Short mmCIF file of C-alpha atoms in Angstrom, two decimals:
data_model
loop_
_atom_site.label_atom_id
_atom_site.label_comp_id
_atom_site.label_asym_id
_atom_site.label_seq_id
_atom_site.Cartn_x
_atom_site.Cartn_y
_atom_site.Cartn_z
CA MET A 1 62.21 -17.45 30.70
CA GLN A 2 64.16 -14.19 32.32
CA TYR A 3 61.39 -10.87 32.95
CA ASP A 4 62.61 -7.73 34.33
CA ILE A 5 60.17 -7.70 37.26
CA THR A 6 59.22 -4.70 36.80
CA SER A 7 58.28 -5.17 33.39
CA TYR A 8 54.55 -5.60 32.02
CA ASP A 9 56.17 -9.33 30.58
CA TYR A 10 56.75 -9.93 33.99
CA LYS A 11 53.25 -9.45 35.97
CA ILE A 12 51.42 -10.87 32.85
CA ASN A 13 53.29 -14.14 33.50
CA GLN A 14 53.26 -14.01 37.85
CA LYS A 15 49.24 -13.57 36.63
CA ILE A 16 49.19 -16.57 34.40
CA LEU A 17 51.17 -18.96 37.12
CA GLN A 18 49.11 -17.95 39.21
CA LEU A 19 45.30 -18.63 37.23
CA ASN A 20 46.80 -22.13 36.48
CA SER A 21 48.25 -22.33 39.92
CA ASN A 22 44.65 -21.55 40.77
CA LEU A 23 42.42 -23.98 38.33
CA GLU A 24 44.01 -26.81 39.25
CA SER A 25 43.62 -26.42 42.64
CA GLU A 26 40.68 -26.46 42.20
CA GLY A 27 39.42 -28.72 39.58
CA TYR A 28 39.20 -26.87 36.55
CA ILE A 29 40.10 -28.40 33.02
CA TRP A 30 42.21 -25.88 31.01
CA ARG A 31 44.71 -23.88 31.91
CA SER A 32 46.35 -20.91 30.63
CA ASP A 33 49.38 -18.63 29.07
CA THR A 34 49.98 -15.76 26.80
CA ALA A 35 47.82 -15.35 24.20
CA VAL A 36 49.08 -13.50 21.42
CA TRP A 37 45.08 -12.84 20.43
CA LYS A 38 44.49 -11.39 23.80
CA GLU A 39 43.38 -7.12 22.49
CA LYS A 40 40.63 -9.22 20.49
CA MET A 41 39.45 -11.33 23.46
CA ILE A 42 39.67 -8.89 25.41
CA SER A 43 37.18 -7.15 23.73
CA ARG A 44 35.58 -9.73 23.10
CA ASN A 45 34.89 -11.10 26.27
CA TYR A 46 33.60 -8.40 27.75
CA ASP A 47 30.74 -7.61 25.22
CA TYR A 48 30.26 -11.53 25.90
CA PHE A 49 30.71 -12.22 29.68
CA GLY A 50 30.20 -8.93 30.64
CA HIS A 51 32.49 -6.80 33.10
CA ASN A 52 34.25 -10.21 34.59
CA SER A 53 35.62 -11.80 31.67
CA TYR A 54 36.33 -15.18 33.69
CA ALA A 55 40.00 -15.21 32.74
CA TYR A 56 39.45 -16.64 29.07
CA GLU A 57 41.23 -13.66 27.37
CA TYR A 58 44.45 -16.00 28.87
CA TYR A 59 43.20 -19.79 27.79
CA ALA A 60 45.23 -21.54 26.51
CA TYR A 61 44.16 -25.56 25.99
CA GLY A 62 41.96 -27.55 27.81
CA ILE A 63 37.92 -27.01 28.11
CA TYR A 64 37.71 -25.15 28.95
CA SER A 65 34.05 -23.32 32.02
CA ARG A 66 33.69 -20.83 33.83
CA PHE A 67 32.45 -22.75 36.67
CA ILE A 68 34.71 -25.88 38.37
CA PRO A 69 33.14 -29.54 36.49
CA ASP A 70 31.21 -31.93 38.03
CA THR A 71 33.05 -35.25 37.42
CA ARG A 72 35.87 -36.30 35.38
CA GLU A 73 36.65 -38.83 33.25
CA TYR A 74 40.02 -41.10 33.32
CA PHE A 75 41.05 -43.83 31.13
CA ASN A 76 43.11 -46.61 30.95
CA SER A 77 43.98 -46.01 27.35
CA ALA A 78 47.40 -47.83 25.21
CA PHE A 79 48.57 -44.68 23.97
CA ILE A 80 51.32 -41.25 25.61
CA ASN A 81 49.61 -39.37 26.50
CA HIS A 82 50.84 -36.86 25.07
CA TRP A 83 50.63 -35.78 20.45
CA ASP A 84 51.55 -33.17 18.57
CA TRP A 85 52.76 -32.80 15.22
CA ARG A 86 53.76 -29.58 15.23
CA GLU A 87 56.30 -30.85 17.43
CA ARG A 88 57.36 -33.72 15.73
CA HIS A 89 60.50 -34.96 15.18
CA GLY A 90 62.26 -31.80 16.88
CA ALA A 91 60.32 -29.03 14.58
CA THR A 92 60.03 -26.54 17.40
CA ASP A 93 63.82 -27.95 18.43
CA SER A 94 66.47 -24.99 17.03
CA THR A 95 69.02 -28.11 16.95
CA SER A 96 67.15 -30.43 15.16
CA PRO A 97 67.37 -31.58 11.18
CA TYR A 98 63.71 -31.36 11.23
CA TRP A 99 62.90 -27.75 12.95
CA ASP A 100 60.80 -25.46 11.59
CA GLY A 101 63.28 -22.77 11.44
CA ASP A 102 59.41 -20.59 12.60
CA PRO A 103 59.92 -18.44 9.24
CA ASP A 104 56.29 -17.89 9.60
CA ALA A 105 56.08 -14.06 11.51
CA TYR A 106 53.68 -12.79 9.62
CA PHE A 107 50.90 -13.21 10.63
CA GLU A 108 47.76 -10.02 10.03
CA TYR A 109 44.82 -9.65 12.62
CA ALA A 110 41.50 -7.65 12.99
CA ILE A 111 43.71 -5.22 14.55
CA GLY A 112 46.22 -5.15 12.75
CA ASP A 113 48.95 -6.09 13.70
CA SER A 114 51.25 -8.00 12.63
CA ILE A 115 51.92 -11.09 15.27
CA HIS A 116 55.71 -13.26 15.02
CA GLU A 117 53.93 -17.05 15.40
CA GLN A 118 56.06 -19.58 16.65
CA GLY A 119 56.11 -23.67 17.03
CA ASN A 120 53.88 -24.72 14.07
CA GLY A 121 56.08 -27.54 13.01
CA TRP A 122 54.63 -29.77 10.94
CA MET A 123 51.91 -27.63 10.49
CA THR A 124 52.06 -24.47 8.16
CA ARG A 125 51.71 -20.98 9.62
CA ILE A 126 47.75 -20.43 11.30
CA HIS A 127 45.13 -18.47 8.21
CA CYS A 128 42.04 -16.66 9.54
CA GLN A 129 38.74 -18.10 8.53
CA ARG A 130 38.22 -14.06 10.01
CA CYS A 131 39.50 -10.13 8.80
CA ASN A 132 41.75 -10.72 5.70
CA TYR A 133 42.99 -8.20 3.38
CA GLY A 134 41.06 -5.02 5.83
CA ALA A 135 37.52 -7.46 6.13
CA PRO A 136 35.30 -6.71 8.13
CA TYR A 137 35.62 -8.77 11.18
CA GLU A 138 32.04 -9.13 11.39
CA ARG A 139 31.82 -10.80 8.83
CA CYS A 140 31.53 -13.67 6.43
CA GLY A 141 32.55 -16.23 9.14
CA SER A 142 31.08 -19.68 8.35
CA GLY A 143 34.55 -20.88 6.63
CA CYS A 144 35.69 -23.48 8.44
CA PHE A 145 34.70 -26.15 6.41
CA LEU A 146 37.19 -24.60 3.88
CA PHE A 147 40.06 -23.66 6.18
CA SER A 148 39.77 -27.30 7.69
CA PRO A 149 40.51 -30.22 4.67
CA VAL A 150 42.80 -26.81 3.40
CA ASN A 151 45.48 -27.03 5.92
CA ALA A 152 45.18 -30.65 6.43
CA VAL A 153 46.59 -30.62 2.80
CA GLU A 154 49.25 -28.32 3.55
CA ALA A 155 50.56 -29.79 6.21
CA ARG A 156 50.21 -33.52 4.52
CA MET A 157 51.94 -32.27 1.90
CA ASN A 158 55.73 -31.63 4.94
CA LEU A 159 55.45 -34.75 5.96
CA TYR A 160 54.39 -36.42 2.50
CA TYR A 161 58.36 -34.79 1.27
CA ASN A 162 59.98 -34.54 4.60
CA GLN A 163 60.53 -31.20 4.82
CA HIS A 164 58.87 -27.95 5.16
CA LEU A 165 57.21 -26.76 1.72
CA ASP A 166 54.59 -25.06 3.44
CA TYR A 167 52.87 -24.71 0.82
CA ASN A 168 49.85 -22.16 1.63
CA LEU A 169 46.77 -23.54 -0.61
CA SER A 170 44.23 -21.07 -0.84
CA GLU A 171 40.79 -21.50 0.81
CA HIS A 172 38.63 -19.21 -2.46
CA GLU A 173 39.29 -21.89 -4.93
CA ALA A 174 37.81 -24.39 -3.00
CA MET A 175 35.19 -21.80 -2.07
CA GLU A 176 34.62 -20.51 -5.77
CA CYS A 177 35.61 -23.06 -7.56
CA ASN A 178 34.14 -26.48 -6.07
CA PRO A 179 30.89 -27.45 -8.75
CA TYR A 180 29.92 -30.60 -6.49
CA SER A 181 29.17 -27.00 -4.21
CA ASN A 182 27.11 -24.21 -3.44
CA ARG A 183 28.30 -23.22 0.14
CA THR A 184 30.04 -20.19 0.63
CA CYS A 185 31.82 -18.68 3.88
CA TYR A 186 28.41 -17.26 4.46
CA ASN A 187 26.40 -20.51 4.93
CA GLY A 188 28.81 -22.66 5.02
CA GLY A 189 29.45 -26.58 4.41
CA PHE A 190 31.40 -29.87 3.77
CA VAL A 191 34.24 -30.67 4.28
CA SER A 192 34.08 -33.48 1.45
CA GLN A 193 32.70 -31.27 -0.62
CA VAL A 194 36.12 -29.12 -0.35
CA LEU A 195 38.46 -32.40 -0.43
CA ARG A 196 36.76 -34.22 -3.37
CA TYR A 197 37.59 -31.29 -4.69
CA ILE A 198 40.73 -30.56 -4.19
CA ARG A 199 41.04 -34.71 -5.66
CA ASP A 200 39.74 -33.53 -8.59
CA TYR A 201 40.78 -30.92 -9.49
CA GLY A 202 44.04 -29.04 -7.51
CA ILE A 203 44.60 -26.80 -5.49
CA VAL A 204 46.53 -23.33 -6.48
CA ASN A 205 48.72 -21.97 -4.04
CA GLU A 206 46.84 -18.21 -1.82
CA SER A 207 48.64 -15.88 -4.85
CA CYS A 208 47.09 -17.20 -7.30
CA PHE A 209 43.79 -16.11 -5.84
CA PRO A 210 43.33 -15.60 -1.82
CA TYR A 211 40.48 -15.54 0.16
CA ILE A 212 39.17 -12.27 0.48
CA ASN A 213 36.65 -13.31 4.15
CA ASP A 214 33.59 -12.49 0.28
CA THR A 215 33.00 -14.21 -2.56
CA CYS A 216 33.60 -13.50 -5.30
CA SER A 217 33.84 -14.94 -9.31
CA CYS A 218 36.56 -17.65 -9.91
CA SER A 219 37.62 -15.82 -13.01
CA LYS A 220 39.58 -13.99 -10.31
CA LYS A 221 41.76 -16.55 -9.72
CA CYS A 222 44.86 -16.41 -11.41
CA THR A 223 45.98 -18.68 -14.39
CA ASP A 224 49.19 -18.99 -13.85
CA PRO A 225 49.64 -19.94 -10.96
CA GLU A 226 53.39 -20.56 -9.07
CA GLN A 227 51.73 -23.68 -7.52
CA LYS A 228 49.28 -25.96 -7.63
CA VAL A 229 48.38 -29.45 -5.26
CA GLN A 230 46.45 -33.26 -5.29
CA ILE A 231 45.40 -35.73 -3.02
CA VAL A 232 44.81 -38.58 -5.17
CA GLY A 233 42.12 -39.58 -2.29
CA TYR A 234 40.88 -39.28 1.27
CA GLN A 235 39.29 -40.94 3.55
CA LYS A 236 35.63 -40.85 6.20
CA TYR A 237 36.13 -41.57 9.04
CA TYR A 238 33.64 -41.65 11.59
CA TYR A 239 34.76 -40.88 15.38
CA SER A 240 32.01 -43.03 17.82
CA ASN A 241 33.85 -42.00 21.56
CA ASP A 242 36.51 -44.67 20.37
CA ILE A 243 39.18 -42.12 21.72
CA ASP A 244 42.02 -45.24 21.65
CA SER A 245 40.85 -45.40 17.60
CA LEU A 246 40.94 -41.32 17.89
CA ARG A 247 43.82 -41.51 18.60
CA LYS A 248 45.81 -43.59 15.94
CA GLN A 249 44.14 -42.37 13.34
CA LEU A 250 45.42 -39.07 14.40
CA ILE A 251 49.06 -40.63 15.12
CA GLU A 252 49.20 -42.90 11.91
CA LYS A 253 47.61 -40.47 9.51
CA GLY A 254 48.70 -37.44 10.47
CA PRO A 255 46.88 -33.50 10.69
CA MET A 256 43.08 -34.42 9.67
CA THR A 257 39.25 -32.41 9.23
CA PHE A 258 38.16 -32.53 11.77
CA ALA A 259 34.34 -32.05 11.91
CA TYR A 260 31.92 -31.98 15.12
CA ASP A 261 29.13 -30.17 16.27
CA GLY A 262 28.84 -28.38 13.31
CA HIS A 263 32.11 -26.92 13.37
CA ALA A 264 35.75 -28.54 11.23
CA THR A 265 38.86 -27.42 12.54
CA CYS A 266 42.26 -29.30 11.40
CA LEU A 267 43.28 -31.90 14.03
CA VAL A 268 47.01 -32.31 15.35
CA GLY A 269 47.80 -33.82 18.64
CA TYR A 270 45.78 -33.65 21.99
CA GLY A 271 46.30 -34.17 25.51
CA THR A 272 45.49 -35.00 29.41
CA ILE A 273 44.79 -33.06 31.63
#
């Protein structure tokens, strides 16, 4: 990518290149890049770190740390060093028949910006568990148990049908209408209960029951949804420090809901630094 050397983008790019050079030479195990969240991240980082954010607003991947790790661990693996469902089968290559087309150009962020999101491939667009529809960013921040399994189901739909359906399913329904759980985005919950609901009842699209970053009645759900998705089942897999076993599950089964240390995410790939 080329930049006008007088432009802001050029200066940021040079800073990122210098950051990564320093991080690599000094032994840090994270890397920097342009962060689409940087406006909010800079503000939040100063609140958290004080005057020095330790470059966290440029975090891209790896294990972030303010300090150089004392030791590094290496292991032999039967698998390639990098796998990412966002880019498989040329999904981020405009010349490939599997190109995503990057249709997910609109992402409403807390500060009101519209972000052009690219490179999501077989995954659907980024979903925000906070700050939806003008709700305050700080409110209702424990909805990860909803977003993790719902986003995994959306990605599996794309892969199962071998095309970018990109369904946007309702996390709010999984919270408000679930008879297996009384947990909410205020107190967190269990991904297995969400998957059980999708298996037994199905789940409608977001437009039928939008996520409002708060609680409301299930009666708010529309009566005539455009889509409804149901899975036939799900399998629990317990990770026990066997990295290759986890890699095998990810490659063979596809993106998965992944809960660790009280937080749930959608696991899409892995890399090696």
